[in-house]
mmCIF file of C-alpha atoms in Angstrom:
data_model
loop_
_atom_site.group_PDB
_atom_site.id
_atom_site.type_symbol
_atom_site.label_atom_id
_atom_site.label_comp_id
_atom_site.label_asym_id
_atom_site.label_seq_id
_atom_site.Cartn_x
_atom_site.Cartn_y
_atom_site.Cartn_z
ATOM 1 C CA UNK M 26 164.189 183.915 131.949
ATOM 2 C CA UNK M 27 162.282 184.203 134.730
ATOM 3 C CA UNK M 28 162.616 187.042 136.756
ATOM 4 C CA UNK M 29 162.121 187.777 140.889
ATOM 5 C CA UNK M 30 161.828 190.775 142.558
ATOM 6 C CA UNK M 31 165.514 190.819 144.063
ATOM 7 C CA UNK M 32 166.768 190.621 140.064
ATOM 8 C CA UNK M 33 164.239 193.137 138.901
ATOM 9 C CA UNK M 34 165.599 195.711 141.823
ATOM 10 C CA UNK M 35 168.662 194.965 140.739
ATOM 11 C CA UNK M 36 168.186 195.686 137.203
ATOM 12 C CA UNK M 37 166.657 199.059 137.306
ATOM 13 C CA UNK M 38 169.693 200.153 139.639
ATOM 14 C CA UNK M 39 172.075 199.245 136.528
ATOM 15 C CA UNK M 40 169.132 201.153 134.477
ATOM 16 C CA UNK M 41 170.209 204.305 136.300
ATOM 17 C CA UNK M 42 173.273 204.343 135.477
ATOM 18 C CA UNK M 43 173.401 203.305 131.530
ATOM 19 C CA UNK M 44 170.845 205.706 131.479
ATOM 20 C CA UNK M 45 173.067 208.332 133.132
ATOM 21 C CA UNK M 46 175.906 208.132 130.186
ATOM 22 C CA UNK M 47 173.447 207.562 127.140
ATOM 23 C CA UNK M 48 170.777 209.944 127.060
ATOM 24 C CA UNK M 49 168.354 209.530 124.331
ATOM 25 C CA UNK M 50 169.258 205.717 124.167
ATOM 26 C CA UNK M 51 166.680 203.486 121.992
ATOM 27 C CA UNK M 52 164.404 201.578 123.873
ATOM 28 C CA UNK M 53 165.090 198.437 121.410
ATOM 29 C CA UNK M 54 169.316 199.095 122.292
ATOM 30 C CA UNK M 55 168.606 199.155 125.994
ATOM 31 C CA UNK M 56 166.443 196.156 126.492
ATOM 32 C CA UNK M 57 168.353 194.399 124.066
ATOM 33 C CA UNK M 58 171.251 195.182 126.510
ATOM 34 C CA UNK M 59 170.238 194.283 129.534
ATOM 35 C CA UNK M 60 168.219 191.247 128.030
ATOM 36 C CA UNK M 61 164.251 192.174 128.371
ATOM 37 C CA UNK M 62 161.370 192.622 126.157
ATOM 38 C CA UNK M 63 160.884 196.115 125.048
ATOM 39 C CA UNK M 64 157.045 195.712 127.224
ATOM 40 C CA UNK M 65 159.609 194.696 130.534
ATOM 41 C CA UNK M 66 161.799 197.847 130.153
ATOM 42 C CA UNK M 67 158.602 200.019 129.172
ATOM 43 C CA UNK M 68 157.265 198.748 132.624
ATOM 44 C CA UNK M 69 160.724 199.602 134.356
ATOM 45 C CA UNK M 70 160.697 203.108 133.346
ATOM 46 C CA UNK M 71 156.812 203.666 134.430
ATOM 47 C CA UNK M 72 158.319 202.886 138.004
ATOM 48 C CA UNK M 73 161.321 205.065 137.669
ATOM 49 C CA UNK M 74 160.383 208.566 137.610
ATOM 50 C CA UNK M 75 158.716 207.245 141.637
ATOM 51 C CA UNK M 76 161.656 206.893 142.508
ATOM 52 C CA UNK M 77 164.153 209.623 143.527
ATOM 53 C CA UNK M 78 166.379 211.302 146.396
ATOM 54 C CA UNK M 79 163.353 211.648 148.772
ATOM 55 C CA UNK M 80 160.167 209.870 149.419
ATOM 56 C CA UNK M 81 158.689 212.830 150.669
ATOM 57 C CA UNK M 82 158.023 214.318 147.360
ATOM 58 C CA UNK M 83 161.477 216.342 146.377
ATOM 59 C CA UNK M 84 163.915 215.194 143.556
ATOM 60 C CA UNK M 85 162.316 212.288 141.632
ATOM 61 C CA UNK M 86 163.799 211.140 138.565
ATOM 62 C CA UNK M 87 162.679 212.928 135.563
ATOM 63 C CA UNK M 88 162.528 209.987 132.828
ATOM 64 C CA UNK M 89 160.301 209.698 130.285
ATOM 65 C CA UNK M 90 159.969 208.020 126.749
ATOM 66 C CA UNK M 91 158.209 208.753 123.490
ATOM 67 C CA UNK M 92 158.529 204.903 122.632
ATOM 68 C CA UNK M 93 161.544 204.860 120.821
ATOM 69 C CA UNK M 94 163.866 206.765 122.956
ATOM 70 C CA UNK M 95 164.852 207.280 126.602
ATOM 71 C CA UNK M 96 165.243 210.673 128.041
ATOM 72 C CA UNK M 97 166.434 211.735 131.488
ATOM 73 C CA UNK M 98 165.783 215.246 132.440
ATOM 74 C CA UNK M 99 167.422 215.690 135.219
ATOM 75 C CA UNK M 100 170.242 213.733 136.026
ATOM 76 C CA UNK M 101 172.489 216.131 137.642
ATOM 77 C CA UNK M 102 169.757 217.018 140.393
ATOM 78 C CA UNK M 103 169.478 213.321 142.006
ATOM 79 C CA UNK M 104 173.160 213.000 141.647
ATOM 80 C CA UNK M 105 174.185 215.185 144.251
ATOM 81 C CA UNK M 106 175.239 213.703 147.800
ATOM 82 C CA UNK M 107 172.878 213.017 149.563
ATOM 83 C CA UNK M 108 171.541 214.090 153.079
ATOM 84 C CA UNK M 109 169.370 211.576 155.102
ATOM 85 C CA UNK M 110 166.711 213.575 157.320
ATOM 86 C CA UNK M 111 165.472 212.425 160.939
ATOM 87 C CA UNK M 112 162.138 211.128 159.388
ATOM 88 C CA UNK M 113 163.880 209.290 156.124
ATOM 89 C CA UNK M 114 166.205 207.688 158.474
ATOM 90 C CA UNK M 115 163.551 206.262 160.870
ATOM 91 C CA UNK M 116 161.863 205.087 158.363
ATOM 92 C CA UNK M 117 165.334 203.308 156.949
ATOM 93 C CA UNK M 118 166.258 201.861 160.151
ATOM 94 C CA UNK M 119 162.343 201.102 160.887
ATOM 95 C CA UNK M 120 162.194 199.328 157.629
ATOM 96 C CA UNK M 121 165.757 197.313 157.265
ATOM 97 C CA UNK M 122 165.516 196.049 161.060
ATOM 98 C CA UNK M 123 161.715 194.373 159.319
ATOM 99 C CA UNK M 124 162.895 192.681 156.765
ATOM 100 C CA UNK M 125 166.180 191.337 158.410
ATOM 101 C CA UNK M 126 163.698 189.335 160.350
ATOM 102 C CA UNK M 127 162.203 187.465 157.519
ATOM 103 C CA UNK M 128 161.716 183.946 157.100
ATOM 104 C CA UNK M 129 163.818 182.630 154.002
ATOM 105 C CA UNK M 130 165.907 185.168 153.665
ATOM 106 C CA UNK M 131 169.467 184.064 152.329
ATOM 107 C CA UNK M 132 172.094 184.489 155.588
ATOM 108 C CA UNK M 133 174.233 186.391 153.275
ATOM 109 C CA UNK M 134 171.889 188.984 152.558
ATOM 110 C CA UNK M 135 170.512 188.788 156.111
ATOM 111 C CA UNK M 136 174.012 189.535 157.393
ATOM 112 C CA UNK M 137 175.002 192.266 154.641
ATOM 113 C CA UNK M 138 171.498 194.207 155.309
ATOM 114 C CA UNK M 139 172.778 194.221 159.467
ATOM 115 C CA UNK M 140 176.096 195.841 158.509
ATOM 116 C CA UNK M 141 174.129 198.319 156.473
ATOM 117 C CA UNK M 142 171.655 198.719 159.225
ATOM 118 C CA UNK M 143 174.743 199.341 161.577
ATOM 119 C CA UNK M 144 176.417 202.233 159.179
ATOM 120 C CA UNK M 145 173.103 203.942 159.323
ATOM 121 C CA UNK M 146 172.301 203.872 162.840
ATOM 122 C CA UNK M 147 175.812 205.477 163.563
ATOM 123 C CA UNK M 148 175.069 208.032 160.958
ATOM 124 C CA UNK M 149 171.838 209.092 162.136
ATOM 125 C CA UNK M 150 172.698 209.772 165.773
ATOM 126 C CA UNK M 151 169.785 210.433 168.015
ATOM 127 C CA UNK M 152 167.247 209.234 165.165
ATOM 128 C CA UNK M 153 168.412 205.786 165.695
ATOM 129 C CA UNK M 154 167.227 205.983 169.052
ATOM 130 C CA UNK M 155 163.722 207.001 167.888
ATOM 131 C CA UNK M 156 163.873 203.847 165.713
ATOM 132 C CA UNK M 157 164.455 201.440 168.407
ATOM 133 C CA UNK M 158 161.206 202.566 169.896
ATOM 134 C CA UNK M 159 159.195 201.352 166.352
ATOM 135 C CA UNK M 160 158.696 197.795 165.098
ATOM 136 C CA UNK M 161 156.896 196.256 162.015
ATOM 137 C CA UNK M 162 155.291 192.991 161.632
ATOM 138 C CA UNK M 163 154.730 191.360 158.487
ATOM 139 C CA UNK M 164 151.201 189.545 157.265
ATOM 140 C CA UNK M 165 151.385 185.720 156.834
ATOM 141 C CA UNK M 166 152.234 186.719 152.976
ATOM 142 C CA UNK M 167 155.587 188.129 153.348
ATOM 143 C CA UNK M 168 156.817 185.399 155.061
ATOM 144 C CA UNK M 169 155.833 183.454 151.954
ATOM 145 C CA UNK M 170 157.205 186.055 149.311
ATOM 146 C CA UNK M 171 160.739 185.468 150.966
ATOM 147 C CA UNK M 172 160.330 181.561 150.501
ATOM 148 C CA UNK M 173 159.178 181.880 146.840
ATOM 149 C CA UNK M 174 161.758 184.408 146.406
ATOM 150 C CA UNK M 175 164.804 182.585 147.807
ATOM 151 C CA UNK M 176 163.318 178.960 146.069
ATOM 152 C CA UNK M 177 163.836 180.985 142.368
ATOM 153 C CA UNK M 178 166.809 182.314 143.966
ATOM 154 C CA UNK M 179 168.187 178.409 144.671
ATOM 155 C CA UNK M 180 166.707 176.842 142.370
ATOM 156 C CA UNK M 181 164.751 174.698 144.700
ATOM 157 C CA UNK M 182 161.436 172.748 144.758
ATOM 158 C CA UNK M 183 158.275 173.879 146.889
ATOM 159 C CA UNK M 184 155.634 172.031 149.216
ATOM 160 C CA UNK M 185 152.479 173.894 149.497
ATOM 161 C CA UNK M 186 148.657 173.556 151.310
ATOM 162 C CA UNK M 187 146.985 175.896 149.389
ATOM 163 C CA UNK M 188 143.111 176.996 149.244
ATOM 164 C CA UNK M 189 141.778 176.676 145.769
ATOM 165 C CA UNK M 190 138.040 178.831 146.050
ATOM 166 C CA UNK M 191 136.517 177.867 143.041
ATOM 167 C CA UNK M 192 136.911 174.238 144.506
ATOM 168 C CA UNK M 193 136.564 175.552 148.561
ATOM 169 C CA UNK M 194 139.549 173.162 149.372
ATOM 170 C CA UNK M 195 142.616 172.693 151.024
ATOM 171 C CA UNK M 196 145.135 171.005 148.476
ATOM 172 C CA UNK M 197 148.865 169.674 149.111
ATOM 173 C CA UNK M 198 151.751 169.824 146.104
ATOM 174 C CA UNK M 199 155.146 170.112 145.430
ATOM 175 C CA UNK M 200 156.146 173.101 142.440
ATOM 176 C CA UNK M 201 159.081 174.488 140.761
ATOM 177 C CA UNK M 202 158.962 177.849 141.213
ATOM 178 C CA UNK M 203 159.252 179.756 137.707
ATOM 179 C CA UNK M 204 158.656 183.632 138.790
ATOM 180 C CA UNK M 205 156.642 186.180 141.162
ATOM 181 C CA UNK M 206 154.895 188.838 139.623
ATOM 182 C CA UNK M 207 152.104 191.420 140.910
ATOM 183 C CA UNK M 208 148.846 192.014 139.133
ATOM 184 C CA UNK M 209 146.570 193.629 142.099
ATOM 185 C CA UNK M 210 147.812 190.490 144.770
ATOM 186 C CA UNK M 211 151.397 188.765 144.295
ATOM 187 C CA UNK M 212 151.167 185.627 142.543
ATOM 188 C CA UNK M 213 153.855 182.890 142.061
ATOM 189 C CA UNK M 214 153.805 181.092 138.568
ATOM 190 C CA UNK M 215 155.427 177.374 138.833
ATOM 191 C CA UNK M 216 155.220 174.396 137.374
ATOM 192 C CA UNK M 217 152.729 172.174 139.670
ATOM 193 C CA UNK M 218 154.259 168.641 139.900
ATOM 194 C CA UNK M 219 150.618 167.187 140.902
ATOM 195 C CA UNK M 220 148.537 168.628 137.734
ATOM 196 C CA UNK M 221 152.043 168.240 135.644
ATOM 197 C CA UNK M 222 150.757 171.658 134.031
ATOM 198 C CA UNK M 223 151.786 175.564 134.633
ATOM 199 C CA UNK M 224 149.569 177.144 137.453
ATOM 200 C CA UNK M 225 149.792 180.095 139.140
ATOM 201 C CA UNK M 226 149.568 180.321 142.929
ATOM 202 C CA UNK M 227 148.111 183.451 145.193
ATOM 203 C CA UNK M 228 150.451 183.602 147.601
ATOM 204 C CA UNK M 229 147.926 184.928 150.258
ATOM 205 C CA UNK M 230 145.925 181.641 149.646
ATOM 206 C CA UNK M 231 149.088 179.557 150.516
ATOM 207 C CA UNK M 232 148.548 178.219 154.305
ATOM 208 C CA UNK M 233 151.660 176.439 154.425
ATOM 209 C CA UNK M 234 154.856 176.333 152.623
ATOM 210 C CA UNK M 235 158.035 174.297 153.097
ATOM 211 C CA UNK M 236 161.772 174.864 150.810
ATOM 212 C CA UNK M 237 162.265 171.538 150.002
ATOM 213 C CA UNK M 238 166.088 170.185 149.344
ATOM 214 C CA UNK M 239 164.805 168.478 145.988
ATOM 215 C CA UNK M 240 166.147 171.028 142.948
ATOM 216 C CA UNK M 241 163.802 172.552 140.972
ATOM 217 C CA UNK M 242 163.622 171.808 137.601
ATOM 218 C CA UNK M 243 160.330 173.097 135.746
ATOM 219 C CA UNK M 244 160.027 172.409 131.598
ATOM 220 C CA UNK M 245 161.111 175.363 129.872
ATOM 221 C CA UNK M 246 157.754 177.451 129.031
ATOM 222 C CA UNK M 247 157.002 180.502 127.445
ATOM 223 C CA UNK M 248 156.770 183.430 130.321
ATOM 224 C CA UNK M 249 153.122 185.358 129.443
ATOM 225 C CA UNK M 250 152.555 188.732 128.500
ATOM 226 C CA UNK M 251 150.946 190.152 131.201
ATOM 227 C CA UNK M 252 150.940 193.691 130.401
ATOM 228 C CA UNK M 253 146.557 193.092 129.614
ATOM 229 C CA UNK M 254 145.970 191.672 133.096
ATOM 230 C CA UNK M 255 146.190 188.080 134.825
ATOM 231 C CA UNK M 256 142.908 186.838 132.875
ATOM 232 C CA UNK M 257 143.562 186.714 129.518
ATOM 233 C CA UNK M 258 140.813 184.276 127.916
ATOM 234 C CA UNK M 259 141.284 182.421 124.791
ATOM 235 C CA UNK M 260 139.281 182.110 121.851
ATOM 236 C CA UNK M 261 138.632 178.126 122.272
ATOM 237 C CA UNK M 262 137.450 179.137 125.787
ATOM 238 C CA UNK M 263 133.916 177.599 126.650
ATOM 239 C CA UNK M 264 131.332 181.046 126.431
ATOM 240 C CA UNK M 265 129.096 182.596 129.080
ATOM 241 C CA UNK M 266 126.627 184.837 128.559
ATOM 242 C CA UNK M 267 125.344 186.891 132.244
ATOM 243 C CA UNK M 268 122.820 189.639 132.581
ATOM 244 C CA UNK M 269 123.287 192.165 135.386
ATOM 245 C CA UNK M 270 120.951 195.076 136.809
ATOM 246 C CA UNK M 271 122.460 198.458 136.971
ATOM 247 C CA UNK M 272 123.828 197.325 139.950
ATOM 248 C CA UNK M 273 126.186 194.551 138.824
ATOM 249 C CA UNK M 274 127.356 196.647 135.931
ATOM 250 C CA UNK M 275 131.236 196.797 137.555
ATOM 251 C CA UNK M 276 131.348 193.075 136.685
ATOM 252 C CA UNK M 277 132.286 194.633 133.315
ATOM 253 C CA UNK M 278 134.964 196.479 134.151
ATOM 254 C CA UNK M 279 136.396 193.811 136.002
ATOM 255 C CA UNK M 280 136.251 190.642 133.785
ATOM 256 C CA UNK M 281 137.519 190.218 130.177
ATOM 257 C CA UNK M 282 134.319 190.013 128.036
ATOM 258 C CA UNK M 283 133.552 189.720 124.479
ATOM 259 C CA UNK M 284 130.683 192.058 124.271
ATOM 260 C CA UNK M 285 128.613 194.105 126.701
ATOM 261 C CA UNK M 286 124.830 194.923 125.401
ATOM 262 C CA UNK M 287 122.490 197.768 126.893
ATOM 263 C CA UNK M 288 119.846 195.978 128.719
ATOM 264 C CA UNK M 289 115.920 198.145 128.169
ATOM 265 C CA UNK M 290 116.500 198.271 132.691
ATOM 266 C CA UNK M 291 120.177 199.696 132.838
ATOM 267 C CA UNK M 292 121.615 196.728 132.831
ATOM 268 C CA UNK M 293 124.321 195.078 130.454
ATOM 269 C CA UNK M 294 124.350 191.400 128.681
ATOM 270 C CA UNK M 295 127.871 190.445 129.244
ATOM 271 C CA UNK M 296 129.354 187.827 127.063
ATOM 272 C CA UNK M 297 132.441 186.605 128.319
ATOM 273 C CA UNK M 298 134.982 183.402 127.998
ATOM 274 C CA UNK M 299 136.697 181.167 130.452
ATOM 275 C CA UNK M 300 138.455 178.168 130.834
ATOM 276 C CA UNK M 301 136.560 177.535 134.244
ATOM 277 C CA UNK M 302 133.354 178.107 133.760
ATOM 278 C CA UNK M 303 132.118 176.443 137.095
ATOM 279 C CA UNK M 304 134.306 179.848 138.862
ATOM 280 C CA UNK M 305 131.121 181.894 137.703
ATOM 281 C CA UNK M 306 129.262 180.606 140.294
ATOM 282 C CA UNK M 307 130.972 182.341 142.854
ATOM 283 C CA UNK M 308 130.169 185.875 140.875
ATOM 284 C CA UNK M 309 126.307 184.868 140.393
ATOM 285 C CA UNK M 310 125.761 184.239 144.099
ATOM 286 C CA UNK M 311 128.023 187.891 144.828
ATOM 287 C CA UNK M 312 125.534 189.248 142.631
ATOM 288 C CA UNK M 313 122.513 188.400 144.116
ATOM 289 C CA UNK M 314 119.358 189.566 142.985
ATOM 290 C CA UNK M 315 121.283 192.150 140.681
ATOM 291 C CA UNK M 316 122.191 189.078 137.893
ATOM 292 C CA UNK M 317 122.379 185.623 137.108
ATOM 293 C CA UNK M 318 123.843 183.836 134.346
ATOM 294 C CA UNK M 319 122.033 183.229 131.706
ATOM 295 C CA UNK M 320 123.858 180.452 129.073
ATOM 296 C CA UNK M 321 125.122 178.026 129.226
ATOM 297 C CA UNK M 322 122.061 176.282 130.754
ATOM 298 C CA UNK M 323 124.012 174.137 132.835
ATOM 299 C CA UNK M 324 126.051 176.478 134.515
ATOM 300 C CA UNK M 325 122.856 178.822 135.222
ATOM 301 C CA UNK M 326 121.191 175.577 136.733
ATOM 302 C CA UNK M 327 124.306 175.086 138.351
ATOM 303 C CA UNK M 328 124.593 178.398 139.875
ATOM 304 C CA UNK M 329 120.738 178.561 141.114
ATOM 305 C CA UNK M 330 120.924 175.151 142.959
ATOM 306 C CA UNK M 331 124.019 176.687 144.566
ATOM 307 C CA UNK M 332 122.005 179.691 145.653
ATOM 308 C CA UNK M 333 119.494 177.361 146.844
ATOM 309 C CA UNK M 334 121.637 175.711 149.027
ATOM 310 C CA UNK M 335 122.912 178.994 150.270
ATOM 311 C CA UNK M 336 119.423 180.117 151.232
ATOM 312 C CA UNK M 337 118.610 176.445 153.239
ATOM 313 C CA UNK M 338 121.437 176.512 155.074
ATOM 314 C CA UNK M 339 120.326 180.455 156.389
ATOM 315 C CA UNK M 340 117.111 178.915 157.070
ATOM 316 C CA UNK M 341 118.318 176.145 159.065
#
C-alpha cells in the first residue's frame, strides 16, 4: 500500500502509544500490526528517538531495538504535561500559520490546523504577538508536495511539465500518483500514463502541475525496497566501465558500481551498470579532464563529441 507522508505521521503517533503499553514488543508483532514491512518499522524507529518534548535538545524519546525487540527507556519522562516556551511557541505559530497557506491542502485540514493555530495563540500570550511579526515562504517544491500529497490522498490523476536532464527537455503527462518518498530530494513514484510504465518524478524538476478530476487508477505494482538507495541497478543492465584521476574518485561513493580498481596514478577503474547509459554523459563532461568513460565505445564517442560541442559553443 502505498504510503504518503500525512499516513506515515500518522502512523508513528499510534507507534507511541502501542509502544507505551508493550515494552519489549517484537518487531515482527508490531509491523505485522500496524501492517508494514519489518525494513518500514525499522526506518520508523530510526526517526523516533529525534523526536521528543523539546526541539531544543531536552527529553527525546529513548527507543531503541536489538532487531527483534522494541525497547522504550523512558516513557514516563516525555509523558509528563507539557510546557510550551516563548521560543517553541514562535516557532509553532511561525510554522502552522506556513503551511495553512499551502496550495492543495484539503479545506478540512486547512480549517482544523486554524483552530489549532487559534488555541495556541491564546495560550502563548505575548509570544503570539512576536509571531505575527515572522513569516515563511515556501520554494516552488512545497507547493508541489501538497498536490502530490492530496492527489494520493484523493485518489486523483496528475498533469505535469516536467524537465527530464538526461534528455534537456520539457515534457507534458498525465500520472497516477502511487507514493512520495525521500532519498536526498523528494521524489513522487506514479504510474506515467504517456510511457504506460512506473517512473519516478523529482518533484523539484516539476514546472507545472495541475489535480486533475479524472480518478487515479495505477496497475497494482510491487512498492521497491529502497532501504539501498534510489539507484539500484540490475544485473541485465547494459555495463560501463569509467576511469577517473584522483580527483573524480567521489564518483565511487556516489554511484552503484560493480568493481572499483586502483589505477598506477590514484585513480580508480569503475565498473558500473545502468539502464540509461546515455545519463553518463552528463558525469563525463562534470568530470572534465579528471575522467572519461572508457567502454562501451559508443558511449565514450558519444560523450567526447558532446564535450566537443561544449568547447565550440565557448569558443563561439
Amino acid at each position: 500500500m502505498a504510503t504518503n507522508a500525512i499516513d506515515q505521521t500518522r502512523r508513528m503517533l499510534s507507534l507511541v502509544t502501542y509502544l507505551r503499553e508493550r515494552p519489549g514488543a517484537r518487531v515482527g508483532d508490531v509491523a505485522r500490526a500496524f501492517g508494514i514491512t519489518e525494513d518500514e518499522l525499522i526506518a520508523d524507529l530510526d526517526v523516533l528517538p529525534m523526536c521528543g518534548t523539546s526541539f531544543r535538545g531536552g527529553d527525546l524519546l529513548d527507543i531503541d531495538t536489538d532487531g527483534d525487540r522494541i525497547w522504550w527507556h523512558n516513557p514516563d519522562d516525555v509523558a509528563e504535561p507539557l510546557r510550551l516556551a516563548a521560543d517553541e511557541a514562535t516557532a509553532l505559530l511561525v510554522a502552522a500559520r506556513a503551511v495553512a497557506t499551502l496550495p492543495g491542502l484539503r479545506e478540512g485540514d486547512r480549517q482544523a490546523l486554524l483552530r489549532a493555530t487559534a488555541k495556541l495563540e491564546a495560550a502563548a500570550g505575548e509570544a503570539a504577538g512576536a509571531s505575527a511579526r515572522l513569516s515563511v515562504t515556501f520554494e516552488s517544491e512545497g507547493g508541489v508536495f501538497a498536490d502530490v500529497d492530496r492527489a494520493i490522498a484523493e485518489r486523483r490523476r496528475l498533469w505535469l511539465r516536467y524537465y527530464s536532464p538526461a534528455r534537456d527537455e520539457l515534457t507534458e503527462r498525465e500520472v497516477d500518483p502511487i507514493r512520495l518518498f525521500a532519498v536526498g530530494h523528494t521524489y513522487m513514484e506514479a504510474w506515467c500514463r504517456l510511457s504506460e510504465a512506473r517512473r519516478t518524478f523529482r518533484l523539484d524538476r516539476v514546472a507545472e502541475i495541475k489535480l486533475l478530476d479524472a480518478p487515479a487508477d495505477p496497475p497494482p505494482v510491487e512498492l521497491r525496497d529502497l532501504s539501498e538507495g534510489l539507484v539500484q541497478p540490475a544485473a541485465e543492465d547494459p555495463e560501463v566501465s569509467v576511469e577517473v584521476g584522483p580527483g573524480g574518485r567521489w564518483v565511487a561513493e556516489y554511484y552503484p558500481h560493480d568493481s572499483a580498481e586502483e589505477l598506477p596514478d590514484g585513480g580508480l577503474r569503475i565498473t558500473l551498470r545502468t539502464p540509461d547509459p546515455t545519463s553518463l554523459r552528463r558525469l563525463a563532461l562534470r568530470l572534465g579532464r579528471d575522467g572519461r568513460i572508457v567502454a562501451p565505445q559508443a558511449l565514450a564517442d558519444s560523450a567526447r563529441r558532446a564535450a566537443e560541442q561544449a568547447l565550440a559553443a565557448y569558443g563561439a
